[in-house]
Amino acid sequence: MWGQKLGVSRVSLFEGAGNGRTCSNTFEWCNEGISSQKENFQCIPYEEMDVCRESFDSKGVFYCADTSVLLKEQRRLLIPPDVRSMLQCALYNDGKFAGMVGFHDCSGRMWVQNEIDALILFSELLSTFLFKWREKERASQAKKGCPAEPCRR
């Protein structure tokens, strides 16, 4: 809904895997005519993501109007090759980095402040509900005696 309303090309949710050492794209929405990149961004080791996490500002926002100016490692790890501008919002669980939501645009648009503010708010709301939901899932799986899904690369 947010992707359609703001006319972005792709929305991606990255979460830490159950093993606590990797991050994967767990959800992706693509606008009409935009190809999925979800499978290309699985089980990324957290230590490789340091260059990306350092790019977030104090509010947990990483905005880039022109992805061609990013470091090669930043592009390789988290930004599909067709993306020309993007906004990423960090997700925190109990004050600890736990993933991010990426809003990608393939046309090279300039984001206006009210769009940025709306996406930041969406990310904050998403993190609140997402981590409570994931905790319920883990508790339910534990009751059933199911181990956490390992990350396969």
mmCIF file of C-alpha atoms in Angstrom:
data_model
loop_
_atom_site.group_PDB
_atom_site.id
_atom_site.type_symbol
_atom_site.label_atom_id
_atom_site.label_comp_id
_atom_site.label_asym_id
_atom_site.label_seq_id
_atom_site.Cartn_x
_atom_site.Cartn_y
_atom_site.Cartn_z
ATOM 1 C CA MET A 1 0.000 0.000 0.000
ATOM 2 C CA TRP A 2 2.770 2.461 0.918
ATOM 3 C CA GLY A 3 4.742 1.562 -2.192
ATOM 4 C CA GLN A 4 1.742 2.173 -4.420
ATOM 5 C CA LYS A 5 0.703 5.382 -2.663
ATOM 6 C CA LEU A 6 4.145 6.953 -3.006
ATOM 7 C CA GLY A 7 4.857 5.422 -6.403
ATOM 8 C CA VAL A 8 8.135 3.717 -5.505
ATOM 9 C CA SER A 9 9.514 0.882 -7.608
ATOM 10 C CA ARG A 10 10.246 -1.628 -4.860
ATOM 11 C CA VAL A 11 9.881 -2.022 -1.085
ATOM 12 C CA SER A 12 12.139 -4.546 0.637
ATOM 13 C CA LEU A 13 12.223 -5.719 4.228
ATOM 14 C CA PHE A 14 15.542 -6.996 5.566
ATOM 15 C CA GLU A 15 15.573 -8.862 8.880
ATOM 16 C CA GLY A 16 18.169 -10.603 10.941
ATOM 17 C CA ALA A 17 18.078 -14.378 10.571
ATOM 18 C CA GLY A 18 17.441 -16.665 13.525
ATOM 19 C CA ASN A 19 21.148 -17.354 13.909
ATOM 20 C CA GLY A 20 21.857 -13.674 14.690
ATOM 21 C CA ARG A 21 24.779 -13.560 12.236
ATOM 22 C CA THR A 22 23.048 -12.795 8.943
ATOM 23 C CA CYS A 23 20.394 -10.572 7.421
ATOM 24 C CA SER A 24 18.032 -11.491 4.573
ATOM 25 C CA ASN A 25 15.379 -9.890 2.426
ATOM 26 C CA THR A 26 12.265 -11.483 3.943
ATOM 27 C CA PHE A 27 9.624 -9.533 2.073
ATOM 28 C CA GLU A 28 9.518 -7.615 -1.182
ATOM 29 C CA TRP A 29 6.838 -5.713 -3.034
ATOM 30 C CA CYS A 30 7.473 -4.643 -6.633
ATOM 31 C CA ASN A 31 5.522 -2.098 -8.629
ATOM 32 C CA GLU A 32 4.234 -3.028 -12.072
ATOM 33 C CA GLY A 33 7.085 -3.709 -14.495
ATOM 34 C CA ILE A 34 9.740 -4.005 -11.761
ATOM 35 C CA SER A 35 11.501 -7.358 -11.347
ATOM 36 C CA SER A 36 11.977 -9.065 -8.002
ATOM 37 C CA GLN A 37 15.435 -9.025 -6.444
ATOM 38 C CA LYS A 38 14.566 -10.863 -3.221
ATOM 39 C CA GLU A 39 16.509 -14.035 -4.005
ATOM 40 C CA ASN A 40 19.687 -12.016 -4.628
ATOM 41 C CA PHE A 41 19.752 -10.652 -1.081
ATOM 42 C CA GLN A 42 19.721 -13.639 1.251
ATOM 43 C CA CYS A 43 21.947 -14.513 4.233
ATOM 44 C CA ILE A 44 24.181 -11.446 4.132
ATOM 45 C CA PRO A 45 26.674 -11.695 7.029
ATOM 46 C CA TYR A 46 26.291 -8.805 9.478
ATOM 47 C CA GLU A 47 30.036 -8.105 9.407
ATOM 48 C CA GLU A 48 29.763 -7.413 5.665
ATOM 49 C CA MET A 49 26.939 -4.971 6.326
ATOM 50 C CA ASP A 50 29.002 -2.636 8.522
ATOM 51 C CA VAL A 51 29.689 -0.349 5.550
ATOM 52 C CA CYS A 52 25.922 -0.032 5.039
ATOM 53 C CA ARG A 53 24.964 0.384 8.695
ATOM 54 C CA GLU A 54 27.494 3.204 9.045
ATOM 55 C CA SER A 55 25.551 5.132 6.397
ATOM 56 C CA PHE A 56 22.443 5.547 8.565
ATOM 57 C CA ASP A 57 22.082 8.909 10.274
ATOM 58 C CA SER A 58 21.235 9.362 13.967
ATOM 59 C CA LYS A 59 17.530 8.854 13.164
ATOM 60 C CA GLY A 60 18.209 5.544 11.390
ATOM 61 C CA VAL A 61 17.741 6.927 7.874
ATOM 62 C CA PHE A 62 19.958 6.385 4.838
ATOM 63 C CA TYR A 63 18.856 8.468 1.849
ATOM 64 C CA CYS A 64 20.619 8.543 -1.496
ATOM 65 C CA ALA A 65 19.280 10.521 -4.456
ATOM 66 C CA ASP A 66 21.867 8.985 -6.823
ATOM 67 C CA THR A 67 23.015 5.429 -6.067
ATOM 68 C CA SER A 68 25.853 5.681 -8.598
ATOM 69 C CA VAL A 69 27.830 7.704 -6.015
ATOM 70 C CA LEU A 70 27.639 4.956 -3.372
ATOM 71 C CA LEU A 71 30.548 2.756 -2.449
ATOM 72 C CA LYS A 72 30.766 -0.433 -4.490
ATOM 73 C CA GLU A 73 30.219 -2.534 -1.338
ATOM 74 C CA GLN A 74 27.059 -0.621 -0.435
ATOM 75 C CA ARG A 75 25.598 -1.243 -3.881
ATOM 76 C CA ARG A 76 26.629 -4.904 -3.955
ATOM 77 C CA LEU A 77 25.229 -5.772 -0.540
ATOM 78 C CA LEU A 78 21.851 -4.115 -0.414
ATOM 79 C CA ILE A 79 20.941 -2.196 -3.530
ATOM 80 C CA PRO A 80 19.676 -3.932 -6.672
ATOM 81 C CA PRO A 81 21.436 -2.795 -9.872
ATOM 82 C CA ASP A 82 18.311 -1.167 -11.329
ATOM 83 C CA VAL A 83 17.855 1.231 -8.373
ATOM 84 C CA ARG A 84 18.739 4.872 -9.050
ATOM 85 C CA SER A 85 17.564 6.466 -5.782
ATOM 86 C CA MET A 86 16.634 4.964 -2.452
ATOM 87 C CA LEU A 87 15.672 5.529 1.128
ATOM 88 C CA GLN A 88 16.426 2.958 3.802
ATOM 89 C CA CYS A 89 15.110 3.090 7.338
ATOM 90 C CA ALA A 90 16.807 1.042 10.050
ATOM 91 C CA LEU A 91 14.695 -1.219 12.248
ATOM 92 C CA TYR A 92 15.654 -1.508 15.891
ATOM 93 C CA ASN A 93 14.537 -4.084 18.425
ATOM 94 C CA ASP A 94 15.243 -3.109 22.032
ATOM 95 C CA GLY A 95 17.673 -0.463 20.739
ATOM 96 C CA LYS A 96 19.670 -2.979 18.689
ATOM 97 C CA PHE A 97 19.897 -2.888 14.876
ATOM 98 C CA ALA A 98 17.639 -5.672 13.605
ATOM 99 C CA GLY A 99 17.102 -4.928 9.933
ATOM 100 C CA MET A 100 15.827 -2.259 7.584
ATOM 101 C CA VAL A 101 13.117 -1.298 5.163
ATOM 102 C CA GLY A 102 14.328 -0.204 1.741
ATOM 103 C CA PHE A 103 12.279 1.991 -0.561
ATOM 104 C CA HIS A 104 13.794 1.888 -4.042
ATOM 105 C CA ASP A 105 13.128 3.938 -7.129
ATOM 106 C CA CYS A 106 14.347 2.927 -10.571
ATOM 107 C CA SER A 107 13.628 6.260 -12.278
ATOM 108 C CA GLY A 108 15.993 8.463 -10.243
ATOM 109 C CA ARG A 109 13.389 10.606 -8.506
ATOM 110 C CA MET A 110 14.171 13.152 -5.825
ATOM 111 C CA TRP A 111 12.347 12.363 -2.611
ATOM 112 C CA VAL A 112 10.542 15.252 -0.939
ATOM 113 C CA GLN A 113 10.581 15.702 2.825
ATOM 114 C CA ASN A 114 6.944 14.720 3.408
ATOM 115 C CA GLU A 115 7.567 11.407 1.553
ATOM 116 C CA ILE A 116 10.683 10.767 3.635
ATOM 117 C CA ASP A 117 8.783 11.552 6.844
ATOM 118 C CA ALA A 118 5.913 9.227 5.823
ATOM 119 C CA LEU A 119 8.306 6.363 5.074
ATOM 120 C CA ILE A 120 10.158 6.870 8.357
ATOM 121 C CA LEU A 121 6.843 6.716 10.232
ATOM 122 C CA PHE A 122 5.830 3.595 8.303
ATOM 123 C CA SER A 123 9.152 1.950 9.209
ATOM 124 C CA GLU A 124 8.752 2.764 12.892
ATOM 125 C CA LEU A 125 5.236 1.340 12.945
ATOM 126 C CA LEU A 126 6.347 -1.729 11.010
ATOM 127 C CA SER A 127 9.179 -2.458 13.430
ATOM 128 C CA THR A 128 6.842 -2.231 16.432
ATOM 129 C CA PHE A 129 4.441 -4.797 15.016
ATOM 130 C CA LEU A 130 6.987 -6.935 13.188
ATOM 131 C CA PHE A 131 9.126 -7.746 16.208
ATOM 132 C CA LYS A 132 6.115 -8.534 18.395
ATOM 133 C CA TRP A 133 4.783 -10.825 15.665
ATOM 134 C CA ARG A 134 8.173 -12.545 15.215
ATOM 135 C CA GLU A 135 8.408 -13.109 18.981
ATOM 136 C CA LYS A 136 4.984 -14.766 18.955
ATOM 137 C CA GLU A 137 6.094 -16.967 16.039
ATOM 138 C CA ARG A 138 9.221 -18.060 17.921
ATOM 139 C CA ALA A 139 7.210 -18.841 21.043
ATOM 140 C CA SER A 140 4.712 -20.862 19.015
ATOM 141 C CA GLN A 141 7.505 -22.798 17.272
ATOM 142 C CA ALA A 142 9.212 -23.469 20.600
ATOM 143 C CA LYS A 143 5.965 -24.920 22.005
ATOM 144 C CA LYS A 144 5.815 -27.250 19.007
ATOM 145 C CA GLY A 145 9.455 -28.226 19.471
ATOM 146 C CA CYS A 146 10.508 -26.795 16.081
ATOM 147 C CA PRO A 147 14.006 -25.342 15.794
ATOM 148 C CA ALA A 148 14.548 -21.916 14.237
ATOM 149 C CA GLU A 149 14.957 -21.991 10.453
ATOM 150 C CA PRO A 150 18.678 -21.892 9.641
ATOM 151 C CA CYS A 151 19.886 -19.431 7.057
ATOM 152 C CA ARG A 152 20.957 -21.108 3.824
ATOM 153 C CA ARG A 153 23.236 -19.267 1.460
#
